[in-house]
Amino acid sequence: MGIDVPLVNAPMGGAAGGALAAAVSRAGGLGMIGMGSSATASQLTAELAHVADLGRPFGIGLVHWVMSERPELFEVALDARPALLSVSFGDDWAWVSRAHDARVRVVTQVATVDAARRAVDAGVDVLVARGLEGGGHGEPRVGTLPLLCEVLDAVDVPVLAGGGIASARGLAAVLAAGASAAWLGTVFTTCTEALTPPEARSAVLAADGDSTMTTRAFDIEQGYHWPPTIPERVLRDSSREPTRVNAGQGVGMVVDTRPVAEVIAQLNDGAGELLRRWNH
Ligand SMILES: Cc1cc2nc3c(=O)[nH]c(=O)nc-3n(C[C@H](O)[C@H](O)[C@H](O)COP(=O)(O)O)c2cc1C
């Protein structure tokens, strides 16, 4: 992929716009522009302006049911020639060959080893083993580490690890296990370059790792067509009710607002140190 540090920002609707993606790619990782439940092609076009003259690889992430309802999102994404196109949370794979015809490599998030095998059989180039600890939407089936280890043993394509990784320790753990890179969401939501609104930032910064839950309440309320098996992990309030703020179980390690470059340097250098220690 031509990246220098083994970090990919998860495509997060409402948080990972073009500015965040550009900053991640400039810092040596792979920046992904995320388009969520309410995404439109014109929003994607606007966010793509941030990576137009980047001179570094970048990616785009779509949600399968959203792309099915608004197919122009897929067309705009392919026209942008991303180094990696992510389409997650669907079971129909017709989009894979269309992306390959356009010479675009594709990735999808999987929650079980069976789903990993199905995705590889469908021609997906890269997988994200996305554990139940992860923030935002995802199928809460298996924890990140056991899922990653099982998927790595089951498939031959590169596997990234996502869900609950928010520190150098988590990054070192998944790299040591054999992941090609980490797929990080929550840790980037409070970065200077993120689109996250101020109240959500404050909630993430104040939360600890025990303050998340999964819910479908807001998707049902909004009439979004998420499959029933795919809730979102959000922060809960003091009455243990869900809030609208998406966050994973690594949220307790997210304690300040900094530029992406600083966060990436700390994660990458820290993981390098830990892995060298383990090597001796
Ligand atoms: C604020 C937020 C928004 C998200 N939006 C999307 C999205 O639009 N599309 C998507 O594929 N995944 C989305 N996700 C899930 C991420 O792709 C990823 O699975 C998750 O962030 C990884 O776990 P972590 O948050 O613990 O790092 C979102 C996650 C968060 C935290």
Short mmCIF file of C-alpha atoms and ligand atoms in Angstrom, two decimals:
data_model
loop_
_atom_site.label_atom_id
_atom_site.label_comp_id
_atom_site.label_asym_id
_atom_site.label_seq_id
_atom_site.Cartn_x
_atom_site.Cartn_y
_atom_site.Cartn_z
CA MET A 1 0.00 0.00 0.00
CA GLY A 2 3.03 2.29 0.27
CA ILE A 3 2.43 3.20 3.91
CA ASP A 4 5.22 3.75 6.45
CA VAL A 5 3.41 3.04 9.72
CA PRO A 6 1.02 0.11 10.26
CA LEU A 7 -2.01 2.26 11.04
CA VAL A 8 -5.25 2.81 9.16
CA ASN A 9 -7.94 5.12 10.44
CA ALA A 10 -11.33 3.41 10.42
CA PRO A 11 -13.78 5.13 8.06
CA MET A 12 -16.08 6.89 10.50
CA GLY A 13 -19.14 8.76 9.27
CA GLY A 14 -19.25 12.17 10.98
CA ALA A 15 -15.68 11.91 12.32
CA ALA A 16 -13.25 10.78 9.63
CA GLY A 17 -13.62 13.33 6.85
CA GLY A 18 -11.01 14.34 4.30
CA ALA A 19 -8.99 16.44 6.75
CA LEU A 20 -8.50 13.52 9.14
CA ALA A 21 -7.74 11.09 6.32
CA ALA A 22 -5.19 13.48 4.79
CA ALA A 23 -3.47 13.94 8.17
CA VAL A 24 -3.27 10.17 8.75
CA SER A 25 -1.79 9.59 5.28
CA ARG A 26 0.70 12.47 5.70
CA ALA A 27 1.80 10.93 9.00
CA GLY A 28 2.63 7.69 7.16
CA GLY A 29 -0.55 5.66 7.77
CA LEU A 30 -3.51 5.06 5.48
CA GLY A 31 -6.17 7.72 5.86
CA MET A 32 -9.74 6.62 5.14
CA ILE A 33 -12.61 8.99 4.41
CA GLY A 34 -15.70 7.54 6.11
CA MET A 35 -19.24 7.82 4.78
CA GLY A 36 -21.87 6.64 7.29
CA SER A 37 -25.65 6.14 7.41
CA SER A 38 -26.59 9.62 6.17
CA ALA A 39 -23.83 9.93 3.53
CA THR A 40 -24.44 11.50 0.13
CA ALA A 41 -22.31 11.59 -3.01
CA SER A 42 -21.94 15.36 -2.74
CA GLN A 43 -20.60 15.02 0.82
CA LEU A 44 -18.07 12.48 -0.40
CA THR A 45 -17.04 14.76 -3.25
CA ALA A 46 -16.54 17.64 -0.80
CA GLU A 47 -14.39 15.52 1.55
CA LEU A 48 -12.32 14.18 -1.35
CA ALA A 49 -11.07 17.74 -2.02
CA HIS A 50 -8.82 17.34 1.06
CA VAL A 51 -6.92 14.44 -0.50
CA ALA A 52 -6.87 15.67 -4.11
CA ASP A 53 -3.23 16.80 -4.05
CA LEU A 54 -2.02 14.59 -1.25
CA GLY A 55 0.59 12.59 -3.16
CA ARG A 56 0.06 9.76 -0.65
CA PRO A 57 -2.28 6.76 -0.71
CA PHE A 58 -5.70 7.21 0.87
CA GLY A 59 -8.85 5.13 1.20
CA ILE A 60 -12.62 5.51 1.27
CA GLY A 61 -15.07 3.59 3.46
CA LEU A 62 -18.73 2.95 2.65
CA VAL A 63 -21.50 1.05 4.42
CA HIS A 64 -23.07 -1.66 2.25
CA TRP A 65 -26.78 -0.85 2.74
CA VAL A 66 -26.13 2.88 2.29
CA MET A 67 -24.24 2.22 -0.94
CA SER A 68 -27.10 -0.01 -2.16
CA GLU A 69 -29.64 2.77 -1.54
CA ARG A 70 -27.36 5.49 -2.98
CA PRO A 71 -25.26 3.77 -5.69
CA GLU A 72 -23.75 7.08 -6.80
CA LEU A 73 -21.58 6.90 -3.65
CA PHE A 74 -19.83 3.85 -5.10
CA GLU A 75 -19.31 5.57 -8.46
CA VAL A 76 -17.79 8.69 -6.85
CA ALA A 77 -15.58 6.48 -4.69
CA LEU A 78 -14.25 4.48 -7.65
CA ASP A 79 -13.64 7.63 -9.70
CA ALA A 80 -11.43 8.96 -6.89
CA ARG A 81 -9.04 5.98 -7.37
CA PRO A 82 -8.48 5.20 -3.68
CA ALA A 83 -5.62 2.84 -2.75
CA LEU A 84 -8.20 0.91 -0.74
CA LEU A 85 -12.00 0.87 -0.81
CA SER A 86 -13.80 -0.42 2.26
CA VAL A 87 -17.38 -1.68 2.04
CA SER A 88 -18.61 -3.26 5.24
CA PHE A 89 -21.70 -4.84 6.77
CA GLY A 90 -23.22 -6.53 3.72
CA ASP A 91 -23.43 -10.08 2.36
CA ASP A 92 -23.66 -9.33 -1.36
CA TRP A 93 -20.28 -9.10 -3.09
CA ALA A 94 -21.11 -7.85 -6.60
CA TRP A 95 -19.21 -4.63 -5.83
CA VAL A 96 -15.89 -6.48 -5.46
CA SER A 97 -15.43 -7.25 -9.16
CA ARG A 98 -16.60 -3.76 -10.12
CA ALA A 99 -13.88 -2.31 -7.89
CA HIS A 100 -11.29 -4.73 -9.27
CA ASP A 101 -12.27 -3.78 -12.83
CA ALA A 102 -11.43 -0.20 -11.85
CA ARG A 103 -8.10 -1.47 -10.38
CA VAL A 104 -9.13 -0.59 -6.83
CA ARG A 105 -8.21 -2.95 -3.99
CA VAL A 106 -10.93 -3.71 -1.46
CA VAL A 107 -11.26 -4.39 2.25
CA THR A 108 -14.18 -5.39 4.47
CA GLN A 109 -14.71 -5.75 8.21
CA VAL A 110 -15.52 -9.26 9.46
CA ALA A 111 -16.80 -10.36 12.85
CA THR A 112 -16.38 -14.15 12.60
CA VAL A 113 -14.01 -16.58 10.96
CA ASP A 114 -16.83 -17.83 8.69
CA ALA A 115 -17.44 -14.29 7.48
CA ALA A 116 -13.69 -13.97 6.84
CA ARG A 117 -13.72 -17.07 4.63
CA ARG A 118 -16.79 -15.85 2.72
CA ALA A 119 -15.16 -12.47 2.06
CA VAL A 120 -11.95 -14.05 0.78
CA ASP A 121 -13.95 -16.45 -1.43
CA ALA A 122 -15.68 -13.36 -2.87
CA GLY A 123 -12.29 -11.89 -3.83
CA VAL A 124 -11.82 -9.31 -1.06
CA ASP A 125 -8.11 -8.36 -0.94
CA VAL A 126 -7.69 -7.35 2.71
CA LEU A 127 -9.74 -8.13 5.83
CA VAL A 128 -10.31 -6.28 9.07
CA ALA A 129 -10.87 -8.64 11.99
CA ARG A 130 -13.23 -6.29 13.84
CA GLY A 131 -13.79 -7.38 17.42
CA LEU A 132 -16.83 -6.65 19.58
CA GLU A 133 -14.89 -4.00 21.55
CA GLY A 134 -15.05 -1.63 18.58
CA GLY A 135 -16.84 1.70 18.51
CA GLY A 136 -19.72 2.50 16.17
CA HIS A 137 -21.47 -0.14 14.09
CA GLY A 138 -20.27 -3.70 14.00
CA GLU A 139 -21.45 -7.20 14.76
CA PRO A 140 -20.60 -7.85 18.42
CA ARG A 141 -19.61 -11.52 18.16
CA VAL A 142 -15.99 -12.21 19.23
CA GLY A 143 -13.31 -10.15 20.99
CA THR A 144 -10.58 -8.59 18.85
CA LEU A 145 -7.66 -10.79 19.89
CA PRO A 146 -9.28 -14.24 19.55
CA LEU A 147 -11.00 -13.14 16.32
CA LEU A 148 -7.73 -11.83 14.88
CA CYS A 149 -5.81 -14.98 15.78
CA GLU A 150 -8.45 -17.28 14.32
CA VAL A 151 -8.82 -15.25 11.12
CA LEU A 152 -5.03 -15.08 10.62
CA ASP A 153 -4.90 -18.88 10.77
CA ALA A 154 -7.84 -19.26 8.37
CA VAL A 155 -6.98 -16.98 5.43
CA ASP A 156 -4.00 -16.00 3.29
CA VAL A 157 -4.82 -12.33 2.66
CA PRO A 158 -3.45 -9.49 4.83
CA VAL A 159 -5.50 -9.03 7.99
CA LEU A 160 -5.86 -5.79 9.93
CA ALA A 161 -7.07 -5.71 13.53
CA GLY A 162 -9.84 -3.38 14.71
CA GLY A 163 -11.82 -2.87 17.91
CA GLY A 164 -10.61 -1.45 21.21
CA ILE A 165 -7.07 -0.61 20.07
CA ALA A 166 -6.29 2.84 21.42
CA SER A 167 -2.73 2.72 22.73
CA ALA A 168 0.77 1.59 21.80
CA ARG A 169 0.18 -1.54 23.91
CA GLY A 170 -2.85 -2.59 21.86
CA LEU A 171 -1.03 -1.85 18.62
CA ALA A 172 2.00 -3.89 19.71
CA ALA A 173 -0.26 -6.79 20.70
CA VAL A 174 -1.99 -7.10 17.35
CA LEU A 175 1.22 -6.62 15.35
CA ALA A 176 2.92 -9.31 17.44
CA ALA A 177 -0.02 -11.60 16.71
CA GLY A 178 0.50 -11.12 12.97
CA ALA A 179 -1.83 -8.31 11.93
CA SER A 180 -0.55 -6.29 8.97
CA ALA A 181 -1.79 -3.08 10.58
CA ALA A 182 -4.32 -1.77 13.08
CA TRP A 183 -7.66 -0.21 12.10
CA LEU A 184 -8.32 2.52 14.63
CA GLY A 185 -11.49 4.50 15.12
CA THR A 186 -12.18 5.88 18.59
CA VAL A 187 -8.60 7.03 19.23
CA PHE A 188 -8.82 9.42 16.25
CA THR A 189 -12.26 10.86 17.09
CA THR A 190 -10.85 13.56 19.37
CA CYS A 191 -7.98 14.57 17.07
CA THR A 192 -7.80 18.19 15.98
CA GLU A 193 -8.58 17.19 12.38
CA ALA A 194 -11.68 15.07 13.17
CA LEU A 195 -15.21 16.25 12.33
CA THR A 196 -16.49 15.13 15.75
CA PRO A 197 -18.78 17.80 17.27
CA PRO A 198 -17.60 19.47 20.52
CA GLU A 199 -20.11 17.74 22.87
CA ALA A 200 -19.18 14.30 21.56
CA ARG A 201 -15.47 15.09 21.95
CA SER A 202 -15.98 16.10 25.58
CA ALA A 203 -17.97 12.92 26.27
CA VAL A 204 -15.25 10.72 24.72
CA LEU A 205 -12.49 12.48 26.66
CA ALA A 206 -14.36 12.05 29.97
CA ALA A 207 -15.39 8.40 29.46
CA ASP A 208 -13.69 5.28 30.80
CA GLY A 209 -13.52 1.85 29.18
CA ASP A 210 -16.50 0.55 31.17
CA SER A 211 -18.89 3.20 29.87
CA THR A 212 -19.95 1.78 26.50
CA MET A 213 -22.89 -0.37 25.39
CA THR A 214 -24.40 -1.54 22.11
CA THR A 215 -27.77 -0.31 20.90
CA ARG A 216 -30.09 -0.25 17.88
CA ALA A 217 -32.36 2.40 19.37
CA PHE A 218 -31.14 5.35 17.28
CA ASP A 219 -31.06 3.40 14.01
CA ILE A 220 -34.67 2.32 14.55
CA GLU A 221 -35.66 5.86 15.51
CA GLN A 222 -34.01 7.32 12.38
CA GLY A 223 -35.35 4.63 10.07
CA TYR A 224 -31.83 3.56 9.02
CA HIS A 225 -31.69 0.17 7.35
CA TRP A 226 -28.96 -1.46 9.41
CA PRO A 227 -29.27 -5.26 9.60
CA PRO A 228 -30.72 -6.25 13.02
CA THR A 229 -27.49 -8.12 13.84
CA ILE A 230 -25.43 -4.93 13.58
CA PRO A 231 -25.95 -2.51 16.48
CA GLU A 232 -23.63 0.39 17.27
CA ARG A 233 -21.35 0.69 20.29
CA VAL A 234 -21.98 4.00 22.02
CA LEU A 235 -21.23 5.72 25.32
CA ARG A 236 -23.88 5.26 28.00
CA ASP A 237 -24.98 7.87 30.51
CA SER A 238 -25.07 7.59 34.31
CA SER A 239 -28.50 5.89 34.14
CA ARG A 240 -26.94 3.26 31.87
CA GLU A 241 -28.98 4.54 28.92
CA PRO A 242 -27.36 4.83 25.49
CA THR A 243 -26.15 8.21 24.21
CA ARG A 244 -25.61 9.02 20.54
CA VAL A 245 -21.81 9.16 20.89
CA ASN A 246 -20.05 6.27 19.13
CA ALA A 247 -17.03 4.89 20.97
CA GLY A 248 -15.25 1.59 21.55
CA GLN A 249 -13.96 0.02 24.74
CA GLY A 250 -10.58 1.69 24.25
CA VAL A 251 -12.22 5.04 25.02
CA GLY A 252 -10.64 5.28 28.49
CA MET A 253 -7.23 5.64 26.82
CA VAL A 254 -8.35 8.66 24.80
CA VAL A 255 -7.64 11.58 27.12
CA ASP A 256 -6.71 14.59 25.04
CA THR A 257 -7.15 16.46 21.78
CA ARG A 258 -4.02 16.42 19.65
CA PRO A 259 -3.07 16.58 15.99
CA VAL A 260 -3.15 13.20 14.22
CA ALA A 261 0.61 13.29 13.60
CA GLU A 262 1.31 13.32 17.36
CA VAL A 263 -1.09 10.47 18.07
CA ILE A 264 0.41 8.35 15.29
CA ALA A 265 4.00 9.03 16.38
CA GLN A 266 3.17 8.04 19.95
CA LEU A 267 1.36 4.85 18.92
CA ASN A 268 4.00 3.79 16.43
CA ASP A 269 7.08 4.64 18.53
CA GLY A 270 5.54 3.14 21.65
CA ALA A 271 4.61 -0.09 19.88
CA GLY A 272 8.13 -0.29 18.42
CA GLU A 273 9.63 0.00 21.90
CA LEU A 274 7.35 -2.66 23.35
CA LEU A 275 8.04 -5.06 20.49
CA ARG A 276 11.81 -4.60 20.81
CA ARG A 277 11.55 -5.39 24.53
CA TRP A 278 9.59 -8.54 23.75
CA ASN A 279 12.18 -9.57 21.15
CA HIS A 280 15.04 -9.83 23.68
C1 LIG B 1 -17.48 7.60 15.61
C2 LIG B 1 -17.44 6.32 14.80
C3 LIG B 1 -18.08 6.26 13.57
C4 LIG B 1 -18.02 5.10 12.79
N1 LIG B 1 -18.58 5.09 11.55
C5 LIG B 1 -18.35 4.04 10.71
C6 LIG B 1 -18.74 4.10 9.35
O1 LIG B 1 -19.31 5.10 8.89
N2 LIG B 1 -18.44 3.04 8.54
C7 LIG B 1 -17.77 1.95 9.02
O2 LIG B 1 -17.50 1.02 8.24
N3 LIG B 1 -17.43 1.83 10.32
C8 LIG B 1 -17.68 2.87 11.16
N4 LIG B 1 -17.25 2.80 12.46
C9 LIG B 1 -16.62 1.55 12.94
C10 LIG B 1 -15.14 1.54 12.59
O3 LIG B 1 -14.97 1.19 11.22
C11 LIG B 1 -14.33 0.51 13.40
O4 LIG B 1 -14.94 -0.76 13.31
C12 LIG B 1 -14.17 0.85 14.86
O5 LIG B 1 -14.00 2.24 15.05
C13 LIG B 1 -12.96 0.13 15.45
O6 LIG B 1 -12.99 0.14 16.83
P1 LIG B 1 -12.43 1.32 17.78
O7 LIG B 1 -13.39 2.44 17.63
O8 LIG B 1 -12.49 0.71 19.13
O9 LIG B 1 -11.05 1.69 17.33
C14 LIG B 1 -17.34 3.94 13.28
C15 LIG B 1 -16.73 4.01 14.54
C16 LIG B 1 -16.77 5.16 15.31
C17 LIG B 1 -16.06 5.19 16.65
#
